[in-house]
Amino acid sequence: DGGITQSPKYLFRKEGQNVTLSCEQNLNHDAMYWYRQDPGQGLRLIYYSQIVNDFQKGDIAEGYSVSREKKESFPLTVTSAQKNPTAFYLCASARDRNNQPQHFGDGTRLSIL
Amino acid sequence: AQTVTQSQPEMSVQEAETVTLSCTYDTSENNYYLFWYKQPPSRQMILVIRQEAYKQQNATENRFSVNFQKAAKSFSLKISDSQLGDTAMYFCAFMKGSYNNNDMRFGAGTRLTVKP
């Protein structure tokens, strides 16, 4: 079955630690996205990538980093510079960059220890 | 910048009845797309329905339909014959219609509870 796989489902971070959230898709989609979801708020865009080896900052990129070395994979690293990382993180992909709807993974919940 | 407003944080409806969720947006664009996503307790976001702004006809997907009022910048979602499985957060989203763009703006969401 085609889809987007996010792992792990739950993740805990210690103070000063970097953690990486995985996002893999087998939909052959060009574009991939990372969102952060906080209670009572909609999704906010962290980073996006429209093609391999290229990515752009979204609205709240500070304290996060990404890479896009393969079409299928778009990992997100939450660095120690992100002072309030506790949130639900959603990865999405779209067929191409031209007004295609986004399809989402199941999300990763990140908490601070 | 585009903004999306969902003015109803929570709503409830009896099973088999009809409910309408509101969404308004602010944009100076003439070409754009609007979406409704559903997020059940499992937390996966599921695309419910999509509307192209250049189409006057309201989109319909089985029990889900929209009332798209372009002049009023309103995009409400109607769920007919509500089912218990419709219980979820519903997000309205806006996408500017231009080449090389998939940037979506989401509202804060409406939590819908379907009661038996």
PDB file of C-alpha atoms in Angstrom:
ATOM      1  CA  ASP A   1       0.000   0.000   0.000  1.00  0.00           C
ATOM      2  CA  GLY A   2       1.230   3.467  -0.853  1.00  0.00           C
ATOM      3  CA  GLY A   3       1.466   6.002   1.894  1.00  0.00           C
ATOM      4  CA  ILE A   4       3.487   8.125   4.228  1.00  0.00           C
ATOM      5  CA  THR A   5       5.184   6.567   7.232  1.00  0.00           C
ATOM      6  CA  GLN A   6       6.280   8.620  10.193  1.00  0.00           C
ATOM      7  CA  SER A   7       8.366   7.198  12.988  1.00  0.00           C
ATOM      8  CA  PRO A   8       8.498   6.981  15.858  1.00  0.00           C
ATOM      9  CA  LYS A   9       4.930   7.541  16.970  1.00  0.00           C
ATOM     10  CA  TYR A  10       6.111   8.948  20.305  1.00  0.00           C
ATOM     11  CA  LEU A  11       9.466  10.556  21.032  1.00  0.00           C
ATOM     12  CA  PHE A  12      10.996  12.074  24.124  1.00  0.00           C
ATOM     13  CA  ARG A  13      13.779  14.609  24.153  1.00  0.00           C
ATOM     14  CA  LYS A  14      16.147  15.513  26.936  1.00  0.00           C
ATOM     15  CA  GLU A  15      17.385  19.036  27.476  1.00  0.00           C
ATOM     16  CA  GLY A  16      20.139  19.967  25.037  1.00  0.00           C
ATOM     17  CA  GLN A  17      19.504  16.960  22.832  1.00  0.00           C
ATOM     18  CA  ASN A  18      18.846  16.856  19.117  1.00  0.00           C
ATOM     19  CA  VAL A  19      16.248  14.395  17.922  1.00  0.00           C
ATOM     20  CA  THR A  20      15.301  13.325  14.409  1.00  0.00           C
ATOM     21  CA  LEU A  21      11.824  12.489  13.194  1.00  0.00           C
ATOM     22  CA  SER A  22      11.560  10.182  10.224  1.00  0.00           C
ATOM     23  CA  CYS A  23       9.218  10.620   7.258  1.00  0.00           C
ATOM     24  CA  GLU A  24       9.183   8.173   4.355  1.00  0.00           C
ATOM     25  CA  GLN A  25       6.795   8.053   1.411  1.00  0.00           C
ATOM     26  CA  ASN A  26       6.354   5.495  -1.352  1.00  0.00           C
ATOM     27  CA  LEU A  27       3.906   7.556  -3.378  1.00  0.00           C
ATOM     28  CA  ASN A  28       6.572   8.838  -5.756  1.00  0.00           C
ATOM     29  CA  HIS A  29       5.647  12.367  -4.718  1.00  0.00           C
ATOM     30  CA  ASP A  30       8.004  15.211  -5.509  1.00  0.00           C
ATOM     31  CA  ALA A  31       7.026  17.579  -2.711  1.00  0.00           C
ATOM     32  CA  MET A  32       7.243  16.949   1.028  1.00  0.00           C
ATOM     33  CA  TYR A  33       6.343  19.069   4.065  1.00  0.00           C
ATOM     34  CA  TRP A  34       6.736  19.238   7.820  1.00  0.00           C
ATOM     35  CA  TYR A  35       4.090  20.812  10.034  1.00  0.00           C
ATOM     36  CA  ARG A  36       3.824  21.439  13.716  1.00  0.00           C
ATOM     37  CA  GLN A  37       0.452  21.177  15.451  1.00  0.00           C
ATOM     38  CA  ASP A  38      -0.183  22.692  18.873  1.00  0.00           C
ATOM     39  CA  PRO A  39      -3.453  22.394  20.843  1.00  0.00           C
ATOM     40  CA  GLY A  40      -6.094  24.826  19.659  1.00  0.00           C
ATOM     41  CA  GLN A  41      -4.067  25.836  16.634  1.00  0.00           C
ATOM     42  CA  GLY A  42      -3.980  24.785  13.060  1.00  0.00           C
ATOM     43  CA  LEU A  43      -0.951  23.373  11.343  1.00  0.00           C
ATOM     44  CA  ARG A  44       2.082  25.585  10.950  1.00  0.00           C
ATOM     45  CA  LEU A  45       4.635  24.948   8.253  1.00  0.00           C
ATOM     46  CA  ILE A  46       8.190  24.259   9.400  1.00  0.00           C
ATOM     47  CA  TYR A  47      10.017  23.291   6.210  1.00  0.00           C
ATOM     48  CA  TYR A  48       9.135  22.042   2.764  1.00  0.00           C
ATOM     49  CA  SER A  49      10.915  20.471  -0.150  1.00  0.00           C
ATOM     50  CA  GLN A  50       9.666  20.521  -3.698  1.00  0.00           C
ATOM     51  CA  ILE A  51      12.433  18.425  -5.176  1.00  0.00           C
ATOM     52  CA  VAL A  52      15.362  16.297  -4.089  1.00  0.00           C
ATOM     53  CA  ASN A  53      18.344  18.196  -2.687  1.00  0.00           C
ATOM     54  CA  ASP A  54      16.299  21.352  -2.256  1.00  0.00           C
ATOM     55  CA  PHE A  55      14.247  22.645   0.661  1.00  0.00           C
ATOM     56  CA  GLN A  56      12.816  25.918   1.913  1.00  0.00           C
ATOM     57  CA  LYS A  57      11.986  27.392   5.299  1.00  0.00           C
ATOM     58  CA  GLY A  58       8.376  27.676   6.306  1.00  0.00           C
ATOM     59  CA  ASP A  59       6.858  29.996   8.868  1.00  0.00           C
ATOM     60  CA  ILE A  60       8.498  28.520  11.979  1.00  0.00           C
ATOM     61  CA  ALA A  61      11.831  27.052  10.849  1.00  0.00           C
ATOM     62  CA  GLU A  62      13.941  28.313  13.753  1.00  0.00           C
ATOM     63  CA  GLY A  63      15.326  25.452  15.824  1.00  0.00           C
ATOM     64  CA  TYR A  64      14.651  22.859  13.129  1.00  0.00           C
ATOM     65  CA  SER A  65      16.652  21.408  10.257  1.00  0.00           C
ATOM     66  CA  VAL A  66      15.864  19.061   7.376  1.00  0.00           C
ATOM     67  CA  SER A  67      17.507  17.211   4.526  1.00  0.00           C
ATOM     68  CA  ARG A  68      16.186  15.774   1.277  1.00  0.00           C
ATOM     69  CA  GLU A  69      18.827  13.432  -0.066  1.00  0.00           C
ATOM     70  CA  LYS A  70      16.310  10.968  -1.450  1.00  0.00           C
ATOM     71  CA  LYS A  71      12.914  11.491  -3.008  1.00  0.00           C
ATOM     72  CA  GLU A  72      11.310   9.122  -0.530  1.00  0.00           C
ATOM     73  CA  SER A  73      12.714  10.611   2.651  1.00  0.00           C
ATOM     74  CA  PHE A  74      12.458  13.964   4.413  1.00  0.00           C
ATOM     75  CA  PRO A  75      13.730  13.722   8.006  1.00  0.00           C
ATOM     76  CA  LEU A  76      13.228  16.566  10.457  1.00  0.00           C
ATOM     77  CA  THR A  77      15.744  17.293  13.204  1.00  0.00           C
ATOM     78  CA  VAL A  78      14.547  19.184  16.244  1.00  0.00           C
ATOM     79  CA  THR A  79      17.651  20.848  17.603  1.00  0.00           C
ATOM     80  CA  SER A  80      18.436  22.037  21.110  1.00  0.00           C
ATOM     81  CA  ALA A  81      17.840  25.559  19.817  1.00  0.00           C
ATOM     82  CA  GLN A  82      14.110  24.806  19.677  1.00  0.00           C
ATOM     83  CA  LYS A  83      13.109  25.810  23.198  1.00  0.00           C
ATOM     84  CA  ASN A  84       9.514  24.648  23.039  1.00  0.00           C
ATOM     85  CA  PRO A  85       9.543  21.464  21.007  1.00  0.00           C
ATOM     86  CA  THR A  86       6.615  19.702  22.662  1.00  0.00           C
ATOM     87  CA  ALA A  87       4.046  19.303  19.908  1.00  0.00           C
ATOM     88  CA  PHE A  88       2.549  16.943  17.376  1.00  0.00           C
ATOM     89  CA  TYR A  89       4.526  16.828  14.121  1.00  0.00           C
ATOM     90  CA  LEU A  90       2.934  15.940  10.811  1.00  0.00           C
ATOM     91  CA  CYS A  91       4.695  15.096   7.590  1.00  0.00           C
ATOM     92  CA  ALA A  92       2.916  15.472   4.258  1.00  0.00           C
ATOM     93  CA  SER A  93       3.633  14.956   0.589  1.00  0.00           C
ATOM     94  CA  ALA A  94       2.145  16.100  -2.693  1.00  0.00           C
ATOM     95  CA  ARG A  95       2.454  14.700  -6.199  1.00  0.00           C
ATOM     96  CA  ASP A  96       4.204  17.788  -7.492  1.00  0.00           C
ATOM     97  CA  ARG A  97       4.610  21.445  -6.729  1.00  0.00           C
ATOM     98  CA  ASN A  98       1.632  22.609  -8.753  1.00  0.00           C
ATOM     99  CA  ASN A  99      -1.405  22.987  -6.560  1.00  0.00           C
ATOM    100  CA  GLN A 100      -1.721  19.348  -5.615  1.00  0.00           C
ATOM    101  CA  PRO A 101      -3.456  18.416  -2.360  1.00  0.00           C
ATOM    102  CA  GLN A 102      -1.234  17.201   0.411  1.00  0.00           C
ATOM    103  CA  HIS A 103      -1.415  13.720   1.905  1.00  0.00           C
ATOM    104  CA  PHE A 104      -0.404  13.220   5.508  1.00  0.00           C
ATOM    105  CA  GLY A 105       1.326  10.679   7.699  1.00  0.00           C
ATOM    106  CA  ASP A 106       0.097   9.587  11.124  1.00  0.00           C
ATOM    107  CA  GLY A 107       2.298  12.027  13.003  1.00  0.00           C
ATOM    108  CA  THR A 108       4.885  11.953  15.764  1.00  0.00           C
ATOM    109  CA  ARG A 109       4.270  13.303  19.234  1.00  0.00           C
ATOM    110  CA  LEU A 110       7.390  14.838  20.731  1.00  0.00           C
ATOM    111  CA  SER A 111       7.643  15.551  24.440  1.00  0.00           C
ATOM    112  CA  ILE A 112      10.321  16.952  26.726  1.00  0.00           C
ATOM    113  CA  LEU A 113      11.671  14.783  29.533  1.00  0.00           C
TER     114      LEU A 113
ATOM    115  CA  ALA B   1      -0.742  36.935   3.526  1.00  0.00           C
ATOM    116  CA  GLN B   2      -3.678  34.596   3.452  1.00  0.00           C
ATOM    117  CA  THR B   3      -5.524  33.808   6.672  1.00  0.00           C
ATOM    118  CA  VAL B   4      -8.110  31.150   7.352  1.00  0.00           C
ATOM    119  CA  THR B   5     -10.637  31.525  10.157  1.00  0.00           C
ATOM    120  CA  GLN B   6     -12.804  28.827  11.669  1.00  0.00           C
ATOM    121  CA  SER B   7     -15.030  30.549  14.175  1.00  0.00           C
ATOM    122  CA  GLN B   8     -16.500  27.426  15.773  1.00  0.00           C
ATOM    123  CA  PRO B   9     -13.969  25.716  18.067  1.00  0.00           C
ATOM    124  CA  GLU B  10     -16.440  22.955  18.914  1.00  0.00           C
ATOM    125  CA  MET B  11     -19.702  21.617  17.543  1.00  0.00           C
ATOM    126  CA  SER B  12     -21.898  18.634  18.142  1.00  0.00           C
ATOM    127  CA  VAL B  13     -24.625  16.922  16.159  1.00  0.00           C
ATOM    128  CA  GLN B  14     -26.933  13.990  16.639  1.00  0.00           C
ATOM    129  CA  GLU B  15     -26.304  10.930  14.584  1.00  0.00           C
ATOM    130  CA  ALA B  16     -28.143  11.018  11.211  1.00  0.00           C
ATOM    131  CA  GLU B  17     -28.615  14.789  11.347  1.00  0.00           C
ATOM    132  CA  THR B  18     -26.918  17.464   9.250  1.00  0.00           C
ATOM    133  CA  VAL B  19     -24.244  19.855  10.471  1.00  0.00           C
ATOM    134  CA  THR B  20     -22.462  22.780   8.821  1.00  0.00           C
ATOM    135  CA  LEU B  21     -18.954  23.892   9.719  1.00  0.00           C
ATOM    136  CA  SER B  22     -17.928  27.449   8.881  1.00  0.00           C
ATOM    137  CA  CYS B  23     -14.752  28.732   7.301  1.00  0.00           C
ATOM    138  CA  THR B  24     -13.817  32.170   6.051  1.00  0.00           C
ATOM    139  CA  TYR B  25     -10.592  33.257   4.452  1.00  0.00           C
ATOM    140  CA  ASP B  26      -8.860  36.423   3.497  1.00  0.00           C
ATOM    141  CA  THR B  27      -6.997  36.756   0.229  1.00  0.00           C
ATOM    142  CA  SER B  28      -6.419  39.145  -2.618  1.00  0.00           C
ATOM    143  CA  GLU B  29      -5.852  36.267  -5.017  1.00  0.00           C
ATOM    144  CA  ASN B  30      -8.388  35.368  -7.674  1.00  0.00           C
ATOM    145  CA  ASN B  31      -7.105  31.886  -8.365  1.00  0.00           C
ATOM    146  CA  TYR B  32      -6.883  29.530  -5.424  1.00  0.00           C
ATOM    147  CA  TYR B  33      -7.973  26.223  -3.953  1.00  0.00           C
ATOM    148  CA  LEU B  34      -9.820  25.405  -0.765  1.00  0.00           C
ATOM    149  CA  PHE B  35      -9.789  22.173   1.185  1.00  0.00           C
ATOM    150  CA  TRP B  36     -11.411  20.500   4.131  1.00  0.00           C
ATOM    151  CA  TYR B  37      -9.350  17.967   6.059  1.00  0.00           C
ATOM    152  CA  LYS B  38     -10.572  15.622   8.759  1.00  0.00           C
ATOM    153  CA  GLN B  39      -8.381  14.581  11.691  1.00  0.00           C
ATOM    154  CA  PRO B  40      -9.954  11.748  13.707  1.00  0.00           C
ATOM    155  CA  PRO B  41      -8.612  10.721  17.125  1.00  0.00           C
ATOM    156  CA  SER B  42      -6.041   8.574  15.344  1.00  0.00           C
ATOM    157  CA  ARG B  43      -4.523  11.952  14.332  1.00  0.00           C
ATOM    158  CA  GLN B  44      -4.032  11.204  10.628  1.00  0.00           C
ATOM    159  CA  MET B  45      -5.150  14.080   8.425  1.00  0.00           C
ATOM    160  CA  ILE B  46      -7.535  12.927   5.717  1.00  0.00           C
ATOM    161  CA  LEU B  47      -8.558  15.019   2.723  1.00  0.00           C
ATOM    162  CA  VAL B  48     -12.342  15.312   2.696  1.00  0.00           C
ATOM    163  CA  ILE B  49     -13.091  17.656  -0.168  1.00  0.00           C
ATOM    164  CA  ARG B  50     -11.462  20.162  -2.496  1.00  0.00           C
ATOM    165  CA  GLN B  51     -12.829  23.219  -4.298  1.00  0.00           C
ATOM    166  CA  GLU B  52     -11.253  25.192  -7.111  1.00  0.00           C
ATOM    167  CA  ALA B  53     -12.068  28.886  -6.875  1.00  0.00           C
ATOM    168  CA  TYR B  54     -12.666  29.191 -10.614  1.00  0.00           C
ATOM    169  CA  LYS B  55     -15.469  26.628 -10.434  1.00  0.00           C
ATOM    170  CA  GLN B  56     -18.880  27.983  -9.538  1.00  0.00           C
ATOM    171  CA  GLN B  57     -20.309  24.569  -8.813  1.00  0.00           C
ATOM    172  CA  ASN B  58     -19.969  23.475  -5.224  1.00  0.00           C
ATOM    173  CA  ALA B  59     -17.908  20.346  -4.686  1.00  0.00           C
ATOM    174  CA  THR B  60     -19.622  17.239  -3.359  1.00  0.00           C
ATOM    175  CA  GLU B  61     -18.164  14.005  -2.047  1.00  0.00           C
ATOM    176  CA  ASN B  62     -20.826  11.535  -0.903  1.00  0.00           C
ATOM    177  CA  ARG B  63     -22.274  12.933   2.367  1.00  0.00           C
ATOM    178  CA  PHE B  64     -19.904  15.906   2.330  1.00  0.00           C
ATOM    179  CA  SER B  65     -20.618  19.055   0.373  1.00  0.00           C
ATOM    180  CA  VAL B  66     -19.442  22.631   0.452  1.00  0.00           C
ATOM    181  CA  ASN B  67     -21.092  25.993   0.119  1.00  0.00           C
ATOM    182  CA  PHE B  68     -18.510  28.137  -1.621  1.00  0.00           C
ATOM    183  CA  GLN B  69     -19.302  31.848  -1.656  1.00  0.00           C
ATOM    184  CA  LYS B  70     -16.393  33.483  -3.436  1.00  0.00           C
ATOM    185  CA  ALA B  71     -17.526  37.077  -2.986  1.00  0.00           C
ATOM    186  CA  ALA B  72     -18.053  36.546   0.717  1.00  0.00           C
ATOM    187  CA  LYS B  73     -14.832  34.481   0.986  1.00  0.00           C
ATOM    188  CA  SER B  74     -16.742  31.758   2.734  1.00  0.00           C
ATOM    189  CA  PHE B  75     -16.264  28.012   2.417  1.00  0.00           C
ATOM    190  CA  SER B  76     -18.541  26.002   4.704  1.00  0.00           C
ATOM    191  CA  LEU B  77     -18.675  22.214   4.943  1.00  0.00           C
ATOM    192  CA  LYS B  78     -21.991  20.408   5.236  1.00  0.00           C
ATOM    193  CA  ILE B  79     -22.065  16.869   6.548  1.00  0.00           C
ATOM    194  CA  SER B  80     -25.332  15.077   5.878  1.00  0.00           C
ATOM    195  CA  ASP B  81     -26.587  11.981   7.686  1.00  0.00           C
ATOM    196  CA  SER B  82     -23.844  12.342  10.311  1.00  0.00           C
ATOM    197  CA  GLN B  83     -22.211   9.140  11.465  1.00  0.00           C
ATOM    198  CA  LEU B  84     -20.304   8.357  14.650  1.00  0.00           C
ATOM    199  CA  GLY B  85     -17.168   7.972  12.528  1.00  0.00           C
ATOM    200  CA  ASP B  86     -17.420  11.611  11.533  1.00  0.00           C
ATOM    201  CA  THR B  87     -16.295  12.601  15.018  1.00  0.00           C
ATOM    202  CA  ALA B  88     -13.028  14.429  14.420  1.00  0.00           C
ATOM    203  CA  MET B  89     -11.261  17.758  14.129  1.00  0.00           C
ATOM    204  CA  TYR B  90     -12.014  19.438  10.832  1.00  0.00           C
ATOM    205  CA  PHE B  91      -9.563  21.865   9.279  1.00  0.00           C
ATOM    206  CA  CYS B  92     -10.224  24.294   6.484  1.00  0.00           C
ATOM    207  CA  ALA B  93      -7.196  25.091   4.298  1.00  0.00           C
ATOM    208  CA  PHE B  94      -6.313  27.574   1.569  1.00  0.00           C
ATOM    209  CA  MET B  95      -3.809  27.195  -1.250  1.00  0.00           C
ATOM    210  CA  LYS B  96      -2.841  29.947  -3.633  1.00  0.00           C
ATOM    211  CA  GLY B  97      -3.292  28.860  -7.209  1.00  0.00           C
ATOM    212  CA  SER B  98       0.006  29.509  -8.852  1.00  0.00           C
ATOM    213  CA  TYR B  99       2.659  27.464 -10.533  1.00  0.00           C
ATOM    214  CA  ASN B 100       5.266  26.071  -8.213  1.00  0.00           C
ATOM    215  CA  ASN B 101       3.110  26.372  -5.137  1.00  0.00           C
ATOM    216  CA  ASN B 102       1.705  23.831  -2.713  1.00  0.00           C
ATOM    217  CA  ASP B 103       1.799  26.099   0.308  1.00  0.00           C
ATOM    218  CA  MET B 104      -1.324  25.517   2.402  1.00  0.00           C
ATOM    219  CA  ARG B 105      -2.685  27.732   5.162  1.00  0.00           C
ATOM    220  CA  PHE B 106      -4.826  26.056   7.779  1.00  0.00           C
ATOM    221  CA  GLY B 107      -7.512  27.314  10.112  1.00  0.00           C
ATOM    222  CA  ALA B 108      -7.416  26.474  13.821  1.00  0.00           C
ATOM    223  CA  GLY B 109      -9.938  23.691  13.381  1.00  0.00           C
ATOM    224  CA  THR B 110     -13.431  22.752  14.580  1.00  0.00           C
ATOM    225  CA  ARG B 111     -13.884  19.784  16.879  1.00  0.00           C
ATOM    226  CA  LEU B 112     -17.025  17.925  15.807  1.00  0.00           C
ATOM    227  CA  THR B 113     -18.679  15.357  18.034  1.00  0.00           C
ATOM    228  CA  VAL B 114     -21.391  13.120  16.642  1.00  0.00           C
ATOM    229  CA  LYS B 115     -23.674  11.889  19.422  1.00  0.00           C
ATOM    230  CA  PRO B 116     -25.568   8.604  19.264  1.00  0.00           C
TER     231      PRO B 116
END
